[in-house]
Amino acid sequence: LTLQIVEQRELPVVDAVLVVRTGSEADPAGKAGLATLVANMLDEGAGSRDALSLAEEIGYLAVRLGTSASLEQSSAVLHTTRATLDSGMALMADVVLRPTFPEKEFARLKSERLTGLLQEQDRGPAMADRAFAALLYGESHPYGRSASGARESVDAITLDDVRTFWRSWYRPNNATLVLVGDLTVADAEALALRAFGRWERGPIAPPAYPTVATQRAGTAIHIVDKPKAAQSSFRIGSIGVPRSTADYYPLMVMNTALGGSFTSRLNNTLREVKGYTYGAGSGFSMRRAAGPFTARAEVVSAKTDSALIEFMNELRSIRKPMPAEELAKVKRYLRLGYADGFESTSDIASQIANLVPYNLPASTLSAFDAGIGKVTAADVQRVAMKYLDPSKLTIVIAGDRASIETPLKATKIAPVDVRDMRGRPVIVP
């Protein structure tokens, strides 16, 4: 088990994050949603406690303890005072090392997940998210499916699947424990040894990702029909970059100007100037492999075509040389705002934990200011030209097809077709 320790002694509190470097990308074929169900099950009974007793103990100690999983990691998070640190870490160790996976709680969580998936079918943003990922990567790729799974995949998950996933991936040689707060390095090492010293190693084979075409042949507009929807959910983008990219800092500057802040071009145009939406933005999801670039907004239905025109205008405009004043403003915004992410022990623990799945050194955090400072206007234009090609975009719009299809076709921006929320073609009259 790797330890990462930060002494932060101003207050008698400690935050711990245990990061397992495996998430839903390791879901077996036909069992999408398994990693997140495993994480949800960890605190539903552990050691000698059932779910209720565990919740009562957490309340008695006045600690926060939670578990979760995402695409490329699973985690347990603890916030505790120094006085309750030993007891809190013992609970955390029980949850991670000794979950009981009771049948009753599994049935309840599975039922809740299926209900949530059913509700997603009436939520435009969720429909757009799912279709966009599937169209970019394909449903067989981990990046092309939701970490929550689908109805049939969740139906197929058994309690044995949960136990097998946990045994396979929750191993100390696949994990890092981050400890931040009122403790010394010696304290942290002793604490980790008491809590996790008997955790047994296991063989870990990183999941293999299917090959994905780098970009599509041309831009296309895909409507996901949500009859009588009052708004249209936009997802516009392409396959971007991995977290390891050498272009990280220029991309941060370029995207902050485009859609990464409240005063960005997209938000200013679509919200402040046009009044089409409450907010518009964009971002690069940088993962182990190349994640998506996505520009997004929830737009009043009657302005769907007009909003698309403005999106395309801004995506073309960002490829032009950035004015010196705007460049200086964006760099100042990023550099001065960076400290907000380190205000508390939990913030610091989260920042370090976010590096773990990508094997990035802790020095990455202190390199940010200088990295942003070195970005030039030429760098911004270069990455915009390289990674944002308006002629090769996937455009997904979840909305009322009856009212938006004809206006979208009239824009002549790209061919228009209809898909379901998994990105599959829909035959329409």
Short mmCIF file of C-alpha atoms in Angstrom, two decimals:
data_model
loop_
_atom_site.label_atom_id
_atom_site.label_comp_id
_atom_site.label_asym_id
_atom_site.label_seq_id
_atom_site.Cartn_x
_atom_site.Cartn_y
_atom_site.Cartn_z
CA LEU A 1 0.00 0.00 0.00
CA THR A 2 1.43 3.36 -1.06
CA LEU A 3 1.08 6.21 1.45
CA GLN A 4 0.97 9.90 0.59
CA ILE A 5 1.12 12.10 3.68
CA VAL A 6 0.72 15.85 4.18
CA GLU A 7 1.19 17.40 7.61
CA GLN A 8 -1.36 20.19 8.12
CA ARG A 9 -1.33 20.96 11.82
CA GLU A 10 -3.40 24.14 12.17
CA LEU A 11 -6.59 22.30 13.17
CA PRO A 12 -7.08 18.95 14.97
CA VAL A 13 -8.64 17.22 11.94
CA VAL A 14 -7.50 14.54 9.49
CA ASP A 15 -8.79 13.58 6.06
CA ALA A 16 -8.06 10.19 4.54
CA VAL A 17 -8.74 9.04 0.99
CA LEU A 18 -8.10 5.46 -0.02
CA VAL A 19 -7.88 5.31 -3.81
CA VAL A 20 -8.21 1.98 -5.63
CA ARG A 21 -6.90 2.49 -9.15
CA THR A 22 -9.79 0.63 -10.78
CA GLY A 23 -13.31 1.74 -11.54
CA SER A 24 -16.05 1.04 -14.03
CA GLU A 25 -13.57 0.59 -16.88
CA ALA A 26 -13.08 -2.90 -15.41
CA ASP A 27 -16.79 -3.82 -15.53
CA PRO A 28 -17.08 -7.19 -17.30
CA ALA A 29 -18.94 -7.43 -20.60
CA GLY A 30 -22.67 -7.30 -19.98
CA LYS A 31 -22.20 -6.19 -16.36
CA ALA A 32 -21.85 -2.40 -16.73
CA GLY A 33 -22.59 -0.72 -13.40
CA LEU A 34 -20.78 -3.36 -11.33
CA ALA A 35 -17.93 -1.18 -10.01
CA THR A 36 -20.32 1.47 -8.72
CA LEU A 37 -22.56 -1.15 -7.11
CA VAL A 38 -19.53 -2.66 -5.36
CA ALA A 39 -18.57 0.76 -3.98
CA ASN A 40 -22.15 1.40 -2.87
CA MET A 41 -22.22 -1.95 -1.06
CA LEU A 42 -19.03 -1.42 0.96
CA ASP A 43 -20.69 0.61 3.73
CA GLU A 44 -23.89 -1.45 3.82
CA GLY A 45 -22.39 -3.79 6.40
CA ALA A 46 -18.76 -4.40 7.36
CA GLY A 47 -16.87 -6.32 10.00
CA SER A 48 -19.27 -7.15 12.84
CA ARG A 49 -21.72 -4.34 11.99
CA ASP A 50 -24.76 -4.36 9.75
CA ALA A 51 -25.70 -1.26 7.76
CA LEU A 52 -27.68 0.32 10.61
CA SER A 53 -24.98 -0.32 13.23
CA LEU A 54 -22.34 1.08 10.91
CA ALA A 55 -24.39 4.24 10.36
CA GLU A 56 -24.94 4.59 14.12
CA GLU A 57 -21.21 4.26 14.81
CA ILE A 58 -20.39 6.90 12.18
CA GLY A 59 -22.92 9.22 13.80
CA TYR A 60 -21.61 8.51 17.30
CA LEU A 61 -18.05 9.33 16.29
CA ALA A 62 -19.24 12.39 14.32
CA VAL A 63 -17.06 11.43 11.36
CA ARG A 64 -17.84 11.45 7.64
CA LEU A 65 -17.24 8.16 5.84
CA GLY A 66 -18.27 7.51 2.26
CA THR A 67 -17.51 5.23 -0.65
CA SER A 68 -17.83 5.75 -4.39
CA ALA A 69 -16.55 4.65 -7.78
CA SER A 70 -16.06 6.44 -11.07
CA LEU A 71 -14.61 5.51 -14.42
CA GLU A 72 -11.00 4.89 -13.40
CA GLN A 73 -10.98 4.69 -9.62
CA SER A 74 -12.89 3.55 -6.55
CA SER A 75 -12.46 5.29 -3.22
CA ALA A 76 -13.29 5.48 0.45
CA VAL A 77 -13.17 8.93 2.07
CA LEU A 78 -12.92 9.71 5.79
CA HIS A 79 -13.07 13.06 7.62
CA THR A 80 -12.42 12.91 11.34
CA THR A 81 -11.09 14.86 14.29
CA ARG A 82 -7.69 13.88 15.67
CA ALA A 83 -9.41 12.53 18.79
CA THR A 84 -11.50 10.01 16.82
CA LEU A 85 -8.86 9.21 14.19
CA ASP A 86 -8.07 5.68 15.36
CA SER A 87 -11.73 4.70 15.60
CA GLY A 88 -12.56 6.35 12.28
CA MET A 89 -9.71 4.58 10.48
CA ALA A 90 -10.79 1.27 12.01
CA LEU A 91 -14.25 1.81 10.49
CA MET A 92 -12.71 2.74 7.14
CA ALA A 93 -10.59 -0.42 7.20
CA ASP A 94 -13.65 -2.55 7.98
CA VAL A 95 -15.53 -1.02 5.06
CA VAL A 96 -12.69 -1.61 2.59
CA LEU A 97 -11.24 -4.90 3.86
CA ARG A 98 -14.20 -6.62 5.53
CA PRO A 99 -17.47 -5.77 3.77
CA THR A 100 -20.18 -8.36 4.36
CA PHE A 101 -22.24 -7.70 1.20
CA PRO A 102 -25.62 -8.62 2.74
CA GLU A 103 -28.21 -9.96 0.31
CA LYS A 104 -30.95 -7.67 1.61
CA GLU A 105 -28.94 -4.49 1.02
CA PHE A 106 -27.80 -5.71 -2.40
CA ALA A 107 -31.41 -6.21 -3.47
CA ARG A 108 -32.34 -2.74 -2.21
CA LEU A 109 -29.43 -0.95 -3.92
CA LYS A 110 -30.02 -2.84 -7.15
CA SER A 111 -33.69 -1.86 -7.09
CA GLU A 112 -32.76 1.78 -6.44
CA ARG A 113 -30.28 1.70 -9.34
CA LEU A 114 -32.90 0.30 -11.72
CA THR A 115 -35.34 3.02 -10.62
CA GLY A 116 -32.70 5.67 -11.25
CA LEU A 117 -31.99 4.28 -14.71
CA LEU A 118 -35.70 4.41 -15.49
CA GLN A 119 -35.85 8.04 -14.37
CA GLU A 120 -32.91 8.90 -16.65
CA GLN A 121 -35.09 8.08 -19.64
CA ASP A 122 -37.10 11.23 -18.90
CA ARG A 123 -34.12 13.53 -18.25
CA GLY A 124 -32.76 15.34 -21.27
CA PRO A 125 -29.26 15.95 -19.87
CA ALA A 126 -28.83 12.27 -18.96
CA MET A 127 -30.13 11.18 -22.36
CA ALA A 128 -27.68 13.49 -24.11
CA ASP A 129 -24.75 12.37 -21.94
CA ARG A 130 -25.32 8.70 -22.66
CA ALA A 131 -25.84 9.12 -26.39
CA PHE A 132 -22.81 11.40 -26.74
CA ALA A 133 -20.45 8.94 -25.05
CA ALA A 134 -21.78 5.99 -27.03
CA LEU A 135 -21.50 7.83 -30.34
CA LEU A 136 -17.92 8.95 -29.64
CA TYR A 137 -16.51 5.67 -28.35
CA GLY A 138 -18.98 2.89 -29.07
CA GLU A 139 -20.84 0.90 -26.44
CA SER A 140 -18.08 -1.72 -26.16
CA HIS A 141 -15.56 0.87 -24.93
CA PRO A 142 -15.52 1.79 -21.21
CA TYR A 143 -15.68 5.48 -22.13
CA GLY A 144 -18.73 4.82 -24.28
CA ARG A 145 -21.02 3.61 -21.50
CA SER A 146 -22.27 4.98 -18.22
CA ALA A 147 -20.68 3.95 -14.92
CA SER A 148 -24.24 3.38 -13.70
CA GLY A 149 -24.82 0.70 -16.34
CA ALA A 150 -28.04 0.00 -18.20
CA ARG A 151 -31.20 -1.82 -17.17
CA GLU A 152 -30.21 -5.19 -18.62
CA SER A 153 -26.61 -5.01 -17.38
CA VAL A 154 -27.65 -4.13 -13.82
CA ASP A 155 -30.32 -6.86 -13.96
CA ALA A 156 -27.55 -9.33 -14.81
CA ILE A 157 -25.30 -8.43 -11.86
CA THR A 158 -25.27 -10.97 -9.05
CA LEU A 159 -23.93 -10.82 -5.52
CA ASP A 160 -21.17 -13.22 -6.61
CA ASP A 161 -20.17 -10.65 -9.25
CA VAL A 162 -19.88 -8.04 -6.50
CA ARG A 163 -17.68 -10.27 -4.34
CA THR A 164 -15.50 -11.26 -7.30
CA PHE A 165 -14.91 -7.65 -8.38
CA TRP A 166 -14.02 -6.67 -4.82
CA ARG A 167 -11.60 -9.58 -4.38
CA SER A 168 -9.99 -8.90 -7.77
CA TRP A 169 -9.34 -5.18 -7.55
CA TYR A 170 -9.45 -4.08 -3.91
CA ARG A 171 -5.83 -4.96 -3.17
CA PRO A 172 -3.10 -2.91 -1.44
CA ASN A 173 -0.81 -3.10 -4.50
CA ASN A 174 -3.64 -1.46 -6.46
CA ALA A 175 -4.26 1.31 -3.92
CA THR A 176 -2.89 4.50 -2.39
CA LEU A 177 -3.82 5.92 1.00
CA VAL A 178 -3.71 9.72 1.23
CA LEU A 179 -3.58 11.19 4.74
CA VAL A 180 -3.74 14.94 5.33
CA GLY A 181 -4.01 16.80 8.63
CA ASP A 182 -2.92 16.85 12.23
CA LEU A 183 -0.47 13.97 12.28
CA THR A 184 3.22 13.34 11.68
CA VAL A 185 4.67 11.00 9.09
CA ALA A 186 5.43 8.51 11.87
CA ASP A 187 1.85 8.80 13.15
CA ALA A 188 0.50 8.19 9.65
CA GLU A 189 2.67 5.15 9.03
CA ALA A 190 1.69 3.59 12.35
CA LEU A 191 -1.97 4.35 11.74
CA ALA A 192 -1.90 2.79 8.27
CA LEU A 193 -0.12 -0.28 9.59
CA ARG A 194 -2.73 -0.81 12.32
CA ALA A 195 -5.65 -0.37 9.95
CA PHE A 196 -4.38 -1.97 6.74
CA GLY A 197 -1.31 -3.99 7.74
CA ARG A 198 -2.98 -7.37 7.10
CA TRP A 199 -4.39 -6.46 3.69
CA GLU A 200 -3.18 -9.12 1.27
CA ARG A 201 -1.67 -8.38 -2.12
CA GLY A 202 -3.13 -9.90 -5.28
CA PRO A 203 -2.39 -10.09 -9.00
CA ILE A 204 -3.50 -6.95 -10.85
CA ALA A 205 -3.80 -6.79 -14.63
CA PRO A 206 -4.83 -3.32 -15.84
CA PRO A 207 -7.94 -3.45 -18.05
CA ALA A 208 -7.26 -3.26 -21.78
CA TYR A 209 -9.17 -0.61 -23.71
CA PRO A 210 -10.46 -1.31 -27.22
CA THR A 211 -8.99 0.82 -29.99
CA VAL A 212 -11.08 3.83 -31.00
CA ALA A 213 -10.81 5.84 -34.17
CA THR A 214 -9.21 9.18 -33.32
CA GLN A 215 -11.91 11.29 -34.98
CA ARG A 216 -15.00 10.84 -37.11
CA ALA A 217 -15.03 11.55 -40.85
CA GLY A 218 -17.25 14.63 -40.61
CA THR A 219 -19.58 16.59 -38.36
CA ALA A 220 -23.04 15.11 -37.77
CA ILE A 221 -26.07 16.16 -35.73
CA HIS A 222 -27.89 13.46 -33.77
CA ILE A 223 -31.29 14.18 -32.22
CA VAL A 224 -32.39 12.16 -29.20
CA ASP A 225 -36.13 12.63 -29.11
CA LYS A 226 -37.71 13.86 -25.89
CA PRO A 227 -41.27 14.77 -26.93
CA LYS A 228 -42.59 18.13 -25.72
CA ALA A 229 -39.31 18.97 -23.97
CA ALA A 230 -39.11 22.63 -22.95
CA GLN A 231 -35.36 22.66 -23.47
CA SER A 232 -32.72 21.02 -25.66
CA SER A 233 -29.65 19.41 -24.09
CA PHE A 234 -26.53 20.09 -26.18
CA ARG A 235 -23.41 17.91 -26.15
CA ILE A 236 -20.89 18.89 -28.83
CA GLY A 237 -17.38 17.53 -29.09
CA SER A 238 -14.82 14.99 -30.15
CA ILE A 239 -12.21 12.65 -28.71
CA GLY A 240 -9.65 14.76 -26.87
CA VAL A 241 -6.49 13.92 -24.93
CA PRO A 242 -5.25 11.72 -22.07
CA ARG A 243 -4.20 13.28 -18.75
CA SER A 244 -0.58 12.58 -19.68
CA THR A 245 -0.71 15.03 -22.59
CA ALA A 246 2.17 17.47 -22.93
CA ASP A 247 -0.41 20.07 -23.97
CA TYR A 248 -2.15 20.13 -20.56
CA TYR A 249 -1.43 23.79 -19.72
CA PRO A 250 -2.21 25.31 -23.14
CA LEU A 251 -5.44 23.30 -23.20
CA MET A 252 -6.40 24.59 -19.76
CA VAL A 253 -5.90 28.18 -20.93
CA MET A 254 -7.66 27.68 -24.25
CA ASN A 255 -10.67 25.92 -22.71
CA THR A 256 -11.01 28.44 -19.86
CA ALA A 257 -11.39 31.15 -22.50
CA LEU A 258 -13.81 29.05 -24.54
CA GLY A 259 -16.09 27.59 -21.88
CA GLY A 260 -14.26 26.96 -18.61
CA SER A 261 -15.35 30.00 -16.59
CA PHE A 262 -18.42 32.16 -16.04
CA THR A 263 -16.95 34.90 -18.24
CA SER A 264 -15.97 32.46 -21.00
CA ARG A 265 -16.96 33.06 -24.61
CA LEU A 266 -19.62 30.35 -24.68
CA ASN A 267 -21.33 31.45 -21.49
CA ASN A 268 -21.12 35.12 -22.37
CA THR A 269 -22.61 34.59 -25.84
CA LEU A 270 -25.30 32.03 -25.07
CA ARG A 271 -26.35 33.32 -21.64
CA GLU A 272 -25.48 37.00 -21.31
CA VAL A 273 -25.82 38.21 -24.90
CA LYS A 274 -28.46 35.88 -26.39
CA GLY A 275 -30.34 34.72 -23.31
CA TYR A 276 -30.76 31.17 -24.65
CA THR A 277 -29.61 29.35 -21.50
CA TYR A 278 -28.77 29.70 -17.82
CA GLY A 279 -25.25 28.51 -18.54
CA ALA A 280 -22.97 27.09 -21.22
CA GLY A 281 -19.49 25.65 -20.90
CA SER A 282 -16.90 23.22 -22.16
CA GLY A 283 -14.13 20.98 -20.91
CA PHE A 284 -11.61 18.25 -21.63
CA SER A 285 -12.15 15.07 -19.59
CA MET A 286 -8.55 13.91 -19.43
CA ARG A 287 -8.29 10.22 -18.57
CA ARG A 288 -5.75 7.39 -18.86
CA ALA A 289 -6.62 7.21 -22.54
CA ALA A 290 -7.93 10.11 -24.59
CA GLY A 291 -11.15 11.33 -23.00
CA PRO A 292 -13.78 13.53 -24.65
CA PHE A 293 -13.85 17.25 -25.26
CA THR A 294 -17.41 18.41 -24.62
CA ALA A 295 -19.18 21.73 -25.05
CA ARG A 296 -22.60 21.75 -23.39
CA ALA A 297 -25.68 23.75 -22.50
CA GLU A 298 -29.37 23.35 -21.72
CA VAL A 299 -31.11 25.67 -24.20
CA VAL A 300 -34.71 26.83 -24.46
CA SER A 301 -36.25 24.63 -27.16
CA ALA A 302 -37.33 27.44 -29.48
CA LYS A 303 -33.73 28.62 -29.81
CA THR A 304 -32.14 25.24 -30.54
CA ASP A 305 -31.06 26.09 -34.07
CA SER A 306 -29.87 29.58 -33.11
CA ALA A 307 -27.86 28.17 -30.20
CA LEU A 308 -26.17 25.64 -32.45
CA ILE A 309 -25.10 28.42 -34.81
CA GLU A 310 -23.56 30.31 -31.88
CA PHE A 311 -21.78 27.18 -30.61
CA MET A 312 -20.22 26.66 -34.03
CA ASN A 313 -19.23 30.32 -34.29
CA GLU A 314 -17.37 30.16 -30.98
CA LEU A 315 -15.68 26.85 -31.83
CA ARG A 316 -14.38 28.41 -35.03
CA SER A 317 -13.40 31.68 -33.36
CA ILE A 318 -11.27 30.05 -30.64
CA ARG A 319 -8.97 28.78 -33.41
CA LYS A 320 -7.98 32.37 -34.25
CA PRO A 321 -5.15 34.19 -32.42
CA MET A 322 -6.23 35.10 -28.89
CA PRO A 323 -6.00 38.81 -28.02
CA ALA A 324 -3.25 39.62 -25.52
CA GLU A 325 -5.70 41.13 -23.03
CA GLU A 326 -7.90 38.03 -23.01
CA LEU A 327 -4.88 35.72 -22.67
CA ALA A 328 -3.59 37.69 -19.67
CA LYS A 329 -7.04 37.68 -18.05
CA VAL A 330 -7.50 33.92 -18.45
CA LYS A 331 -4.03 33.11 -17.11
CA ARG A 332 -4.59 35.40 -14.13
CA TYR A 333 -7.96 33.75 -13.46
CA LEU A 334 -6.40 30.28 -13.44
CA ARG A 335 -3.35 31.18 -11.37
CA LEU A 336 -5.10 33.27 -8.72
CA GLY A 337 -8.01 30.84 -8.42
CA TYR A 338 -5.82 27.78 -8.03
CA ALA A 339 -5.45 28.20 -4.26
CA ASP A 340 -9.21 27.70 -3.82
CA GLY A 341 -8.60 23.99 -4.30
CA PHE A 342 -6.34 23.79 -1.22
CA GLU A 343 -8.37 25.61 1.45
CA SER A 344 -9.04 22.62 3.71
CA THR A 345 -7.50 19.27 4.56
CA SER A 346 -10.22 17.56 2.54
CA ASP A 347 -9.40 19.79 -0.45
CA ILE A 348 -5.72 18.89 -0.25
CA ALA A 349 -6.47 15.18 0.11
CA SER A 350 -8.77 15.34 -2.91
CA GLN A 351 -6.15 17.12 -5.03
CA ILE A 352 -3.55 14.46 -4.25
CA ALA A 353 -6.01 11.61 -4.71
CA ASN A 354 -6.89 12.93 -8.18
CA LEU A 355 -3.29 12.33 -9.28
CA VAL A 356 -3.25 8.67 -8.24
CA PRO A 357 -5.09 7.01 -11.17
CA TYR A 358 -2.69 8.68 -13.61
CA ASN A 359 0.55 7.96 -11.70
CA LEU A 360 1.34 11.66 -11.57
CA PRO A 361 3.85 12.87 -8.95
CA ALA A 362 2.80 15.24 -6.16
CA SER A 363 5.07 17.86 -7.76
CA THR A 364 2.35 18.18 -10.44
CA LEU A 365 0.40 20.36 -7.99
CA SER A 366 3.21 22.85 -7.38
CA ALA A 367 4.03 23.02 -11.10
CA PHE A 368 0.64 24.47 -12.05
CA ASP A 369 1.42 28.16 -11.59
CA ALA A 370 4.60 28.09 -13.66
CA GLY A 371 2.98 25.85 -16.29
CA ILE A 372 0.10 28.26 -16.86
CA GLY A 373 2.46 31.22 -16.76
CA LYS A 374 4.48 29.93 -19.71
CA VAL A 375 1.50 29.55 -22.06
CA THR A 376 1.62 31.89 -25.05
CA ALA A 377 -1.01 32.98 -27.55
CA ALA A 378 0.74 30.80 -30.12
CA ASP A 379 0.39 27.79 -27.80
CA VAL A 380 -3.34 28.45 -27.41
CA GLN A 381 -3.91 28.71 -31.13
CA ARG A 382 -1.82 25.60 -31.80
CA VAL A 383 -3.85 23.37 -29.44
CA ALA A 384 -7.14 24.85 -30.63
CA MET A 385 -6.21 24.05 -34.23
CA LYS A 386 -5.00 20.57 -33.23
CA TYR A 387 -7.83 19.42 -30.97
CA LEU A 388 -10.94 21.40 -32.00
CA ASP A 389 -11.95 20.77 -35.59
CA PRO A 390 -15.46 22.11 -36.39
CA SER A 391 -15.58 19.86 -39.46
CA LYS A 392 -15.25 16.69 -37.34
CA LEU A 393 -17.65 17.06 -34.43
CA THR A 394 -20.23 14.82 -32.84
CA ILE A 395 -23.30 16.92 -32.01
CA VAL A 396 -25.97 15.38 -29.80
CA ILE A 397 -29.13 17.31 -28.99
CA ALA A 398 -31.74 15.75 -26.72
CA GLY A 399 -35.01 17.59 -27.22
CA ASP A 400 -38.41 17.73 -28.88
CA ARG A 401 -37.72 16.33 -32.34
CA ALA A 402 -41.03 17.53 -33.72
CA SER A 403 -40.09 21.17 -33.17
CA ILE A 404 -36.28 21.18 -33.56
CA GLU A 405 -35.51 18.80 -36.45
CA THR A 406 -36.59 21.02 -39.34
CA PRO A 407 -34.86 24.19 -38.02
CA LEU A 408 -31.66 22.20 -37.39
CA LYS A 409 -31.68 20.89 -40.94
CA ALA A 410 -32.22 24.43 -42.20
CA THR A 411 -28.94 25.56 -40.61
CA LYS A 412 -27.11 23.27 -43.09
CA ILE A 413 -24.38 22.84 -40.50
CA ALA A 414 -24.33 19.04 -40.85
CA PRO A 415 -26.55 16.05 -41.68
CA VAL A 416 -29.25 15.34 -39.10
CA ASP A 417 -30.44 11.94 -37.92
CA VAL A 418 -32.32 10.49 -34.94
CA ARG A 419 -30.79 8.22 -32.30
CA ASP A 420 -31.90 6.66 -29.05
CA MET A 421 -30.16 7.48 -25.77
CA ARG A 422 -27.59 4.75 -26.44
CA GLY A 423 -26.63 6.34 -29.72
CA ARG A 424 -28.36 3.68 -31.80
CA PRO A 425 -30.14 4.69 -35.03
CA VAL A 426 -33.89 5.17 -34.81
CA ILE A 427 -36.06 4.53 -37.84
CA VAL A 428 -38.48 7.44 -38.18
CA PRO A 429 -41.38 7.94 -40.62
#
